[in-house]
Amino acid sequence: MAFFDSILSAVGNTPLVKLNKVVPAGAATVLVKCEYMNPTGSIKDRMAVHVLNESEKKGLIKPGMLIVENTSGNTGQGVAMWAAVRGYKCVFTMPDKMSLEKVNMLKAFGAEVVITPTDVPGDSPQHYVETAKRIAREQNGFYVNQYHNPLNIDAHELSTGPEIWRQTEGKMDVYVAGAGTGGTVSGAARFFKKNKHPVKVVGVDPIGSVHYHYFYTKTMPTPHVYKVEGVGEDILCDAMDYSVVDEFRQVNDKESFLMARRLVREEGLFCGGSSGSNVHIAVQIAKEIGPGKTVVTVLPDSATRYTTKFLSDQWMKDYGFLGSDYDLGVVEDIMKARPTQQVITCNETDTVGSVVEIMRKAGVSQVPVLDAKKRPAKMVHELDVLRGLQSGAVTNTSPVHNVAQPIGGLIYPKARVEELFRIFETDQVAIVVDAEKIVGVIGKIDVIDYMGRRGK
C-alpha cells in the first residue's frame, strides 16, 4: 500500500504547469509551480514543517511548549497543521488587513489569533512581529521567527529549488518569486547559484514594501500600506539573502489582483493575489526575452483565502481595481511622451564644488549620487550643500557623500503612474530605476504635462 505516515509527509512535490492563455504569442514559456496544492494550501507548509522538525530535533521545542508566530495567515496554517499532528498549542499574531478566511482557518486548527494594526512602524510594540515576540517571551513559548530564521531559507534550498530544477530538467532561464520573509526567492536562488545553474533570479516586490528600494540603495524607505497579502514586507528580514538575487521588480495591487483573477478564470488555477504578482512579472519578462526561453514562477497560496476580497467584484470596485475606464498608464509612458532627457548624476567621490557646478549648469536642485558600481546610492539637495557649507562641515573640495542623504522615491518603469503621487508626498522627484541603473528622473511638472496632454 502507498500512503504517508502523516499529512506532514505530503508537503512538497507540487506540480509544474504551463500557462497557455495569459501569456501572449511570441513570448517565452511560463511555467508555474502550484504551491497552493500543499496540504494547508500554501508554500509556507515547506518552511513550517522544516523549521519545526529541525527545532524539535535540536530540543528547542519541548513537550507542552506553546508555539508562537507572527503570520500573514499562510505560515500560521502550516505551523498549526504541524502542531495538531505533534500535539502542541499555538498562538498567532496577524495584521488587521488579512482576510477573515485566514483568521477562521487558524482558529479551525484550535489556535488562538491576536489581531494587530497594519499601519504601524516595524519597531512599534503593536506591530505583529513585536507582539509575537512579547507573547513568546511572557509565556516561555517557542518563537518560530520565520523572518530571521536561517532554516526558512534552508527549506527552499533543500526542496523548492531542487524540485524545480528536476521538473524542468535544467531547461529554465529565469526564476521569478515574490519576496516577503525572503525564503522562497533566496532559498531556491541559493540552490541555483551554489550548483552553478545559469538561472537569472528576479524578486517581486509590491509597491509599498521595502525590498525593491533596499536592494538597489541599501537604505530603508518609508513603507506604506498595500492590499495584496503574503508578499512584501515593512521590515528587513535575515531570511532574505539579497546576494543571490539578480534583479528586483515592482508590482502594484491592481496588476496583482487582475492577473490573479485571470489565472482563476482563464487557466483554472485557483490561486491567491501574490500569485498574480509573480505571474504579472513573469509574463512581463517572458515578453522581453522571447520564444525559446523558459520562465518559472510559483503560485504561493490558494484563492480559498480571498473569496471575500479580490475574487469579489464588489470588493474590487470598492477599492478602485475594477470599473474605472481612466487608466493613467505606467511610468515609462511619461518618459516616452517627453523629449529625451539626459539623466544628471554624480559619483560619491565627486567634490561638493563640482556637484554644485553640475546643478547650476543643468538647472536642477537635486542630483542622485552613484556608488562605485554606478548604482543609485544617495541624493544630494541644494539645501544639504547649503547647510554643510554654513556649518563648516564641508568645503567645496569635500567629497559630496559627506552631505548626501539617503535616496528616496525609487520606482520601476512598469509601475503605475498613480504610484508617483505617493512618492511626491515625501520626495521632490521620482527616480526611475531599471536593472540597478537610473534611467530617468520624473518631477511633478512632468506628470502634470503628461496628464494635461492625455486630457486633450
Coordinates of C-alpha atoms in Angstrom, one line a residue:
M1 CA 0.0 0.0 0.0
A2 CA 1.2 3.5 -0.8
F3 CA 0.5 6.0 2.0
F4 CA 2.1 8.7 4.2
D5 CA 2.7 8.2 7.9
S6 CA 1.1 11.6 8.5
I7 CA -0.1 14.7 6.5
L8 CA 3.3 16.3 7.2
S9 CA 4.9 13.9 4.7
A10 CA 2.6 15.2 1.9
V11 CA 4.3 18.6 1.8
G12 CA 6.1 19.4 -1.4
N13 CA 6.4 17.8 -4.8
T14 CA 3.8 20.1 -6.2
P15 CA 3.1 20.1 -10.0
L16 CA 4.6 22.4 -12.6
V17 CA 2.1 23.7 -15.0
K18 CA 2.4 25.7 -18.3
L19 CA 0.4 28.9 -18.7
N20 CA -1.5 29.0 -22.0
K21 CA -3.9 31.9 -22.1
V22 CA -2.3 34.7 -20.1
V23 CA 1.0 34.5 -21.9
P24 CA 0.9 36.3 -25.3
A25 CA 2.1 34.8 -28.6
G26 CA 5.8 35.3 -29.2
A27 CA 6.7 35.3 -25.5
A28 CA 8.8 32.8 -23.6
T29 CA 7.2 29.7 -22.0
V30 CA 6.0 30.5 -18.5
L31 CA 5.7 27.6 -16.0
V32 CA 4.1 27.9 -12.6
K33 CA 4.7 25.7 -9.6
C34 CA 1.4 25.1 -7.9
E35 CA 2.3 25.6 -4.3
Y36 CA -1.3 26.2 -3.3
M37 CA -1.7 22.4 -3.6
N38 CA 0.3 21.8 -0.4
P39 CA -1.8 20.4 2.5
T40 CA -2.9 23.7 4.0
G41 CA -2.9 25.5 0.7
S42 CA 0.4 27.4 0.6
I43 CA 4.1 27.2 0.0
K44 CA 4.6 28.1 3.7
D45 CA 4.0 24.4 4.6
R46 CA 7.5 23.7 3.4
M47 CA 9.1 26.2 5.7
A48 CA 6.9 25.5 8.7
V49 CA 7.4 21.7 8.7
H50 CA 11.2 22.0 8.1
V51 CA 11.7 24.7 10.8
L52 CA 9.6 22.9 13.4
N53 CA 11.0 19.4 12.6
E54 CA 14.6 20.7 12.9
S55 CA 13.8 22.7 16.1
E56 CA 12.2 19.7 17.7
K57 CA 15.2 17.5 16.9
K58 CA 17.5 20.1 18.5
G59 CA 15.4 20.2 21.6
L60 CA 14.3 23.8 21.1
I61 CA 10.7 22.7 21.2
K62 CA 9.8 20.6 24.2
P63 CA 6.5 18.7 25.0
G64 CA 3.8 21.1 26.4
M65 CA 5.5 24.2 25.0
L66 CA 3.4 26.9 23.4
I67 CA 4.3 27.7 19.8
V68 CA 4.1 31.4 18.8
E69 CA 4.5 33.1 15.4
N70 CA 3.6 36.3 13.5
T71 CA 2.0 35.4 10.2
S72 CA 0.0 36.7 7.3
G73 CA -2.0 33.5 7.7
N74 CA -0.2 31.1 5.5
T75 CA 2.8 30.3 7.8
G76 CA 0.3 30.0 10.6
Q77 CA -1.7 27.3 8.9
G78 CA 1.5 25.3 8.2
V79 CA 2.6 25.7 11.8
A80 CA -0.9 24.9 13.1
M81 CA -1.0 21.7 11.0
W82 CA 2.3 20.6 12.4
A83 CA 1.2 21.4 15.9
A84 CA -2.0 19.5 15.5
V85 CA -0.1 16.4 14.4
R86 CA 2.5 16.7 17.1
G87 CA 0.1 17.8 19.9
Y88 CA 1.2 21.4 20.6
K89 CA -0.8 24.6 21.2
C90 CA -0.3 27.7 19.1
V91 CA -0.8 31.5 19.3
F92 CA -0.6 33.6 16.2
T93 CA -0.4 37.3 15.6
M94 CA -1.8 38.8 12.4
P95 CA -2.1 42.3 10.9
D96 CA -5.7 43.5 10.5
K97 CA -5.5 43.7 6.7
M98 CA -5.6 39.9 6.5
S99 CA -8.7 38.2 5.2
L100 CA -11.3 36.8 7.6
E101 CA -10.9 33.4 5.9
K102 CA -7.3 33.3 7.1
V103 CA -8.3 34.1 10.7
N104 CA -11.0 31.4 10.7
M105 CA -8.8 28.8 9.2
L106 CA -6.2 29.2 12.0
K107 CA -9.0 29.0 14.6
A108 CA -10.2 25.8 13.0
F109 CA -6.9 24.2 14.0
G110 CA -7.6 25.2 17.6
A111 CA -5.1 28.1 17.5
E112 CA -5.5 31.5 19.3
V113 CA -5.3 34.5 16.9
V114 CA -4.2 38.0 18.1
I115 CA -5.0 40.8 15.6
T116 CA -2.7 43.9 15.4
P117 CA -2.8 47.2 13.5
T118 CA -1.4 47.1 10.0
D119 CA -0.3 50.7 9.6
V120 CA 2.3 50.9 12.4
P121 CA 6.1 51.2 12.2
G122 CA 8.0 47.9 12.1
D123 CA 9.6 48.6 15.5
S124 CA 6.3 49.5 17.2
P125 CA 5.2 47.3 20.2
Q126 CA 1.9 47.0 18.4
H127 CA 3.5 45.5 15.2
Y128 CA 2.5 41.9 14.8
V129 CA 6.2 40.8 14.9
E130 CA 6.9 42.6 18.1
T131 CA 3.6 41.3 19.6
A132 CA 4.5 37.7 18.8
K133 CA 8.0 38.2 20.4
R134 CA 6.4 39.6 23.6
I135 CA 3.9 36.7 23.9
A136 CA 6.6 34.1 23.4
R137 CA 8.8 35.8 26.0
E138 CA 6.0 36.2 28.6
Q139 CA 4.7 32.6 28.2
N140 CA 8.1 30.9 27.7
G141 CA 7.0 29.7 24.3
F142 CA 8.9 28.7 21.2
Y143 CA 9.0 31.6 18.7
V144 CA 9.2 30.3 15.1
N145 CA 10.7 33.6 13.9
Q146 CA 10.2 33.0 10.2
Y147 CA 11.6 36.4 9.3
H148 CA 15.0 35.8 10.8
N149 CA 15.3 32.0 11.0
P150 CA 18.0 30.6 8.6
L151 CA 16.0 27.4 8.4
N152 CA 13.4 29.3 6.4
I153 CA 15.9 29.7 3.5
D154 CA 17.2 26.2 4.0
A155 CA 13.7 24.8 3.5
H156 CA 13.6 26.2 -0.1
E157 CA 17.2 25.5 -0.9
L158 CA 16.6 21.8 0.1
S159 CA 13.2 21.4 -1.5
T160 CA 11.7 24.1 -3.8
G161 CA 14.9 24.8 -5.8
P162 CA 15.8 21.1 -6.4
E163 CA 12.2 20.2 -7.3
I164 CA 12.0 23.0 -9.9
W165 CA 15.4 22.0 -11.4
R166 CA 14.4 18.4 -11.6
Q167 CA 10.9 19.1 -13.1
T168 CA 12.4 21.4 -15.8
E169 CA 15.3 19.0 -16.4
G170 CA 17.5 22.1 -16.1
K171 CA 15.9 23.8 -19.1
M172 CA 15.0 27.1 -17.5
D173 CA 16.3 30.6 -17.9
V174 CA 14.6 32.8 -15.2
Y175 CA 13.2 32.1 -11.7
V176 CA 10.7 34.7 -10.5
A177 CA 9.4 34.8 -6.9
G178 CA 7.8 37.3 -4.5
A179 CA 9.8 38.5 -1.5
G180 CA 8.1 38.5 1.9
T181 CA 10.3 36.9 4.5
G182 CA 12.6 36.1 1.6
G183 CA 12.9 32.4 2.0
T184 CA 11.1 31.4 -1.2
V185 CA 13.1 33.6 -3.6
S186 CA 16.5 33.4 -1.9
G187 CA 16.3 29.7 -0.8
A188 CA 15.7 28.4 -4.3
A189 CA 18.2 31.0 -5.7
R190 CA 20.9 29.7 -3.4
F191 CA 20.4 26.2 -4.8
F192 CA 20.7 27.5 -8.4
K193 CA 23.8 29.6 -7.6
K194 CA 25.6 27.1 -5.4
N195 CA 25.2 24.4 -8.2
K196 CA 26.3 27.0 -10.8
H197 CA 23.0 26.7 -12.7
P198 CA 22.7 29.6 -15.2
V199 CA 19.4 30.9 -13.9
K200 CA 18.5 34.6 -13.6
V201 CA 16.7 35.2 -10.3
V202 CA 14.1 38.1 -10.2
G203 CA 12.5 39.1 -7.0
V204 CA 9.0 40.6 -7.0
D205 CA 8.0 43.3 -4.5
P206 CA 4.7 45.1 -4.1
I207 CA 4.9 48.9 -4.3
G208 CA 4.8 50.0 -0.6
S209 CA 7.2 47.2 0.5
V210 CA 10.9 47.7 1.3
H211 CA 12.7 45.1 -0.7
Y212 CA 13.0 46.8 -4.1
H213 CA 14.3 50.0 -2.6
Y214 CA 16.7 48.3 -0.2
F215 CA 18.1 46.0 -2.9
Y216 CA 19.1 49.0 -5.1
T217 CA 20.1 51.5 -2.5
K218 CA 20.9 49.6 0.8
T219 CA 18.8 52.2 2.5
M220 CA 15.3 51.8 4.1
P221 CA 12.4 53.6 2.6
T222 CA 9.2 54.6 4.4
P223 CA 6.9 51.6 3.7
H224 CA 3.2 52.2 3.0
V225 CA 0.1 50.0 3.1
Y226 CA -0.8 47.8 0.1
K227 CA -3.6 45.4 -0.3
V228 CA -2.0 42.2 -1.7
E229 CA -1.3 39.7 1.0
G230 CA 1.5 37.3 1.7
V231 CA 4.2 39.2 -0.2
G232 CA 6.4 42.2 0.6
E233 CA 7.5 43.5 4.0
D234 CA 7.9 46.6 6.0
I235 CA 11.0 45.4 7.8
L236 CA 14.3 43.8 6.7
C237 CA 14.5 40.0 7.2
D238 CA 17.5 37.8 7.8
A239 CA 15.7 35.2 5.8
M240 CA 16.2 37.4 2.7
D241 CA 19.6 36.9 1.0
Y242 CA 19.8 39.7 -1.5
S243 CA 23.2 38.5 -2.7
V244 CA 21.7 35.6 -4.7
V245 CA 19.0 37.8 -6.4
D246 CA 19.9 39.4 -9.7
E247 CA 17.1 41.9 -10.1
F248 CA 14.0 43.2 -8.3
R249 CA 10.8 44.4 -10.0
Q250 CA 7.8 46.2 -8.5
V251 CA 4.1 45.4 -9.0
N252 CA 1.1 47.2 -7.7
D253 CA -2.2 45.9 -6.2
K254 CA -4.3 46.3 -9.4
E255 CA -1.8 44.4 -11.6
S256 CA -1.6 41.6 -9.0
F257 CA -5.4 41.2 -8.5
L258 CA -6.3 41.4 -12.1
M259 CA -3.7 38.8 -13.1
A260 CA -4.8 36.5 -10.2
R261 CA -8.4 36.7 -11.4
R262 CA -7.3 35.8 -14.9
L263 CA -5.4 32.8 -13.6
V264 CA -8.5 31.6 -11.9
R265 CA -10.9 32.3 -14.8
E266 CA -8.7 31.6 -17.8
E267 CA -6.2 29.0 -16.6
G268 CA -8.3 27.2 -14.0
L269 CA -5.6 27.9 -11.3
F270 CA -7.4 28.7 -8.0
C271 CA -4.6 30.8 -6.6
G272 CA -4.2 34.0 -4.5
G273 CA -3.2 37.6 -5.1
S274 CA 0.5 37.1 -4.6
S275 CA 0.4 34.5 -7.4
G276 CA -0.9 37.3 -9.6
S277 CA 2.1 39.5 -8.6
N278 CA 4.5 36.7 -9.6
V279 CA 2.8 35.9 -12.8
H280 CA 2.4 39.5 -13.8
I281 CA 6.2 39.9 -13.6
A282 CA 6.9 36.5 -15.2
V283 CA 4.8 37.4 -18.2
Q284 CA 6.5 40.8 -18.4
I285 CA 9.9 39.0 -18.6
A286 CA 8.6 36.4 -21.0
K287 CA 7.6 39.1 -23.4
E288 CA 11.1 40.7 -23.1
I289 CA 13.2 37.5 -23.6
G290 CA 11.0 36.0 -26.3
P291 CA 10.4 32.4 -27.6
G292 CA 12.7 29.5 -26.9
K293 CA 13.3 30.6 -23.3
T294 CA 11.5 29.4 -20.1
V295 CA 10.4 31.4 -17.1
V296 CA 9.4 29.6 -13.9
T297 CA 7.5 31.2 -11.0
V298 CA 5.5 30.0 -8.0
L299 CA 1.8 30.3 -7.1
P300 CA 2.2 30.7 -3.3
D301 CA -1.3 30.2 -1.9
S302 CA -4.9 29.3 -2.6
A303 CA -7.7 31.6 -3.6
T304 CA -9.9 30.0 -0.8
R305 CA -8.4 32.6 1.5
Y306 CA -9.7 35.5 -0.7
T307 CA -13.3 34.8 -1.7
T308 CA -14.5 38.0 0.0
K309 CA -11.6 40.0 -1.3
F310 CA -10.1 40.1 -4.8
L311 CA -12.4 37.4 -6.1
S312 CA -15.4 39.6 -5.2
D313 CA -16.3 42.1 -7.9
Q314 CA -17.8 44.4 -5.3
W315 CA -14.6 44.4 -3.2
M316 CA -12.6 45.2 -6.4
K317 CA -14.8 48.1 -7.3
D318 CA -14.8 49.4 -3.7
Y319 CA -11.0 49.8 -3.9
G320 CA -10.9 51.1 -7.4
F321 CA -9.5 48.0 -9.0
L322 CA -12.5 47.4 -11.3
G323 CA -14.9 49.7 -13.1
S324 CA -12.5 52.6 -13.9
D325 CA -12.1 53.5 -17.6
Y326 CA -9.5 56.1 -16.8
D327 CA -6.1 54.5 -16.9
L328 CA -3.1 56.8 -16.4
G329 CA -0.7 54.2 -17.8
V330 CA 2.8 53.4 -16.5
V331 CA 5.8 55.4 -15.5
E332 CA 7.7 54.7 -18.8
D333 CA 4.8 56.2 -20.7
I334 CA 5.7 59.6 -19.2
M335 CA 9.3 59.1 -20.2
K336 CA 8.3 58.3 -23.8
A337 CA 5.9 61.2 -24.0
R338 CA 8.5 63.9 -23.2
P339 CA 11.7 64.8 -25.1
T340 CA 14.6 62.6 -24.4
Q341 CA 16.5 63.9 -21.3
Q342 CA 20.0 63.2 -20.1
V343 CA 20.0 61.7 -16.6
I344 CA 22.0 64.0 -14.4
T345 CA 24.0 62.2 -11.8
C346 CA 27.3 62.4 -9.8
N347 CA 29.6 60.0 -8.1
E348 CA 30.3 59.5 -4.4
T349 CA 33.9 60.7 -4.9
D350 CA 33.0 63.9 -6.7
T351 CA 33.6 67.1 -4.8
V352 CA 30.9 69.4 -3.4
G353 CA 32.1 72.1 -5.7
S354 CA 31.9 70.0 -8.9
V355 CA 28.4 68.9 -8.0
V356 CA 27.3 72.4 -7.4
E357 CA 28.5 73.2 -10.9
I358 CA 26.5 70.3 -12.3
M359 CA 23.4 71.6 -10.6
R360 CA 24.0 75.1 -11.9
K361 CA 24.6 74.1 -15.5
A362 CA 21.6 71.6 -15.5
G363 CA 19.3 73.9 -13.7
V364 CA 18.4 71.2 -11.1
S365 CA 18.1 71.4 -7.3
Q366 CA 19.0 67.8 -6.5
V367 CA 21.3 65.2 -8.1
P368 CA 21.3 61.4 -7.5
V369 CA 24.7 60.1 -6.2
L370 CA 26.0 56.8 -7.7
D371 CA 28.3 54.3 -6.0
A372 CA 31.3 52.6 -7.5
K373 CA 29.2 50.2 -9.4
K374 CA 27.1 53.1 -10.9
R375 CA 24.0 52.1 -8.7
P376 CA 21.9 54.8 -7.0
A377 CA 23.2 55.3 -3.5
K378 CA 22.2 58.7 -2.2
M379 CA 20.7 62.0 -3.2
V380 CA 22.3 65.5 -2.7
H381 CA 20.0 68.5 -2.5
E382 CA 20.8 72.2 -2.7
L383 CA 19.8 72.6 1.0
D384 CA 22.1 69.8 2.0
V385 CA 25.1 71.6 0.4
L386 CA 24.0 74.9 1.9
R387 CA 23.7 73.6 5.4
G388 CA 27.1 71.8 5.1
L389 CA 28.9 74.9 3.9
Q390 CA 27.1 77.1 6.5
S391 CA 28.1 74.8 9.4
G392 CA 31.7 74.4 8.1
A393 CA 31.2 70.6 7.9
V394 CA 32.3 70.6 4.3
T395 CA 34.1 72.8 1.8
N396 CA 34.0 72.9 -2.0
T397 CA 36.7 70.2 -2.0
S398 CA 35.0 67.8 0.3
P399 CA 33.5 64.5 -1.2
V400 CA 29.9 65.0 -1.9
H401 CA 28.9 61.9 0.0
N402 CA 29.6 63.9 3.2
V403 CA 26.4 65.9 2.6
A404 CA 24.3 63.5 0.6
Q405 CA 21.2 61.9 2.1
P406 CA 19.5 58.5 1.7
I407 CA 17.8 58.4 -1.7
G408 CA 14.1 58.1 -1.8
G409 CA 11.4 57.8 -4.4
L410 CA 12.7 54.9 -6.4
I411 CA 10.2 53.4 -8.9
Y412 CA 10.2 50.8 -11.6
P413 CA 9.4 51.8 -15.2
K414 CA 6.4 49.5 -15.3
A415 CA 4.9 50.9 -12.1
R416 CA 1.5 52.6 -12.5
V417 CA 1.6 56.4 -12.8
E418 CA -0.7 56.6 -9.7
E419 CA 2.2 55.4 -7.6
L420 CA 4.1 58.6 -8.3
F421 CA 1.5 60.6 -6.3
R422 CA 2.5 58.8 -3.1
I423 CA 6.2 59.4 -3.8
F424 CA 5.6 63.1 -4.3
E425 CA 4.1 63.3 -0.8
T426 CA 7.6 63.0 0.6
D427 CA 10.1 63.5 -2.3
Q428 CA 10.5 66.2 -4.8
V429 CA 11.3 63.8 -7.7
A430 CA 10.9 60.1 -8.5
I431 CA 14.0 58.2 -9.6
V432 CA 13.2 55.6 -12.2
V433 CA 15.5 52.5 -11.8
D434 CA 15.7 49.5 -14.1
A435 CA 18.3 46.7 -13.6
E436 CA 20.1 48.7 -10.9
K437 CA 20.6 51.7 -13.2
I438 CA 18.9 55.1 -13.1
V439 CA 17.0 55.5 -16.4
G440 CA 15.1 58.7 -15.7
V441 CA 14.1 61.3 -13.2
I442 CA 10.4 62.4 -13.1
G443 CA 9.2 65.6 -11.4
K444 CA 5.7 66.8 -10.6
I445 CA 5.7 69.1 -13.7
D446 CA 6.4 66.0 -15.9
V447 CA 3.3 64.3 -14.6
I448 CA 1.2 67.4 -14.9
D449 CA 2.3 67.9 -18.5
Y450 CA 1.7 64.2 -19.3
M451 CA -1.8 64.2 -17.8
G452 CA -2.7 67.5 -19.5
R453 CA -1.7 66.2 -22.9
R454 CA -3.7 63.0 -22.3
G455 CA -6.8 65.1 -21.5
K456 CA -6.7 67.0 -24.8

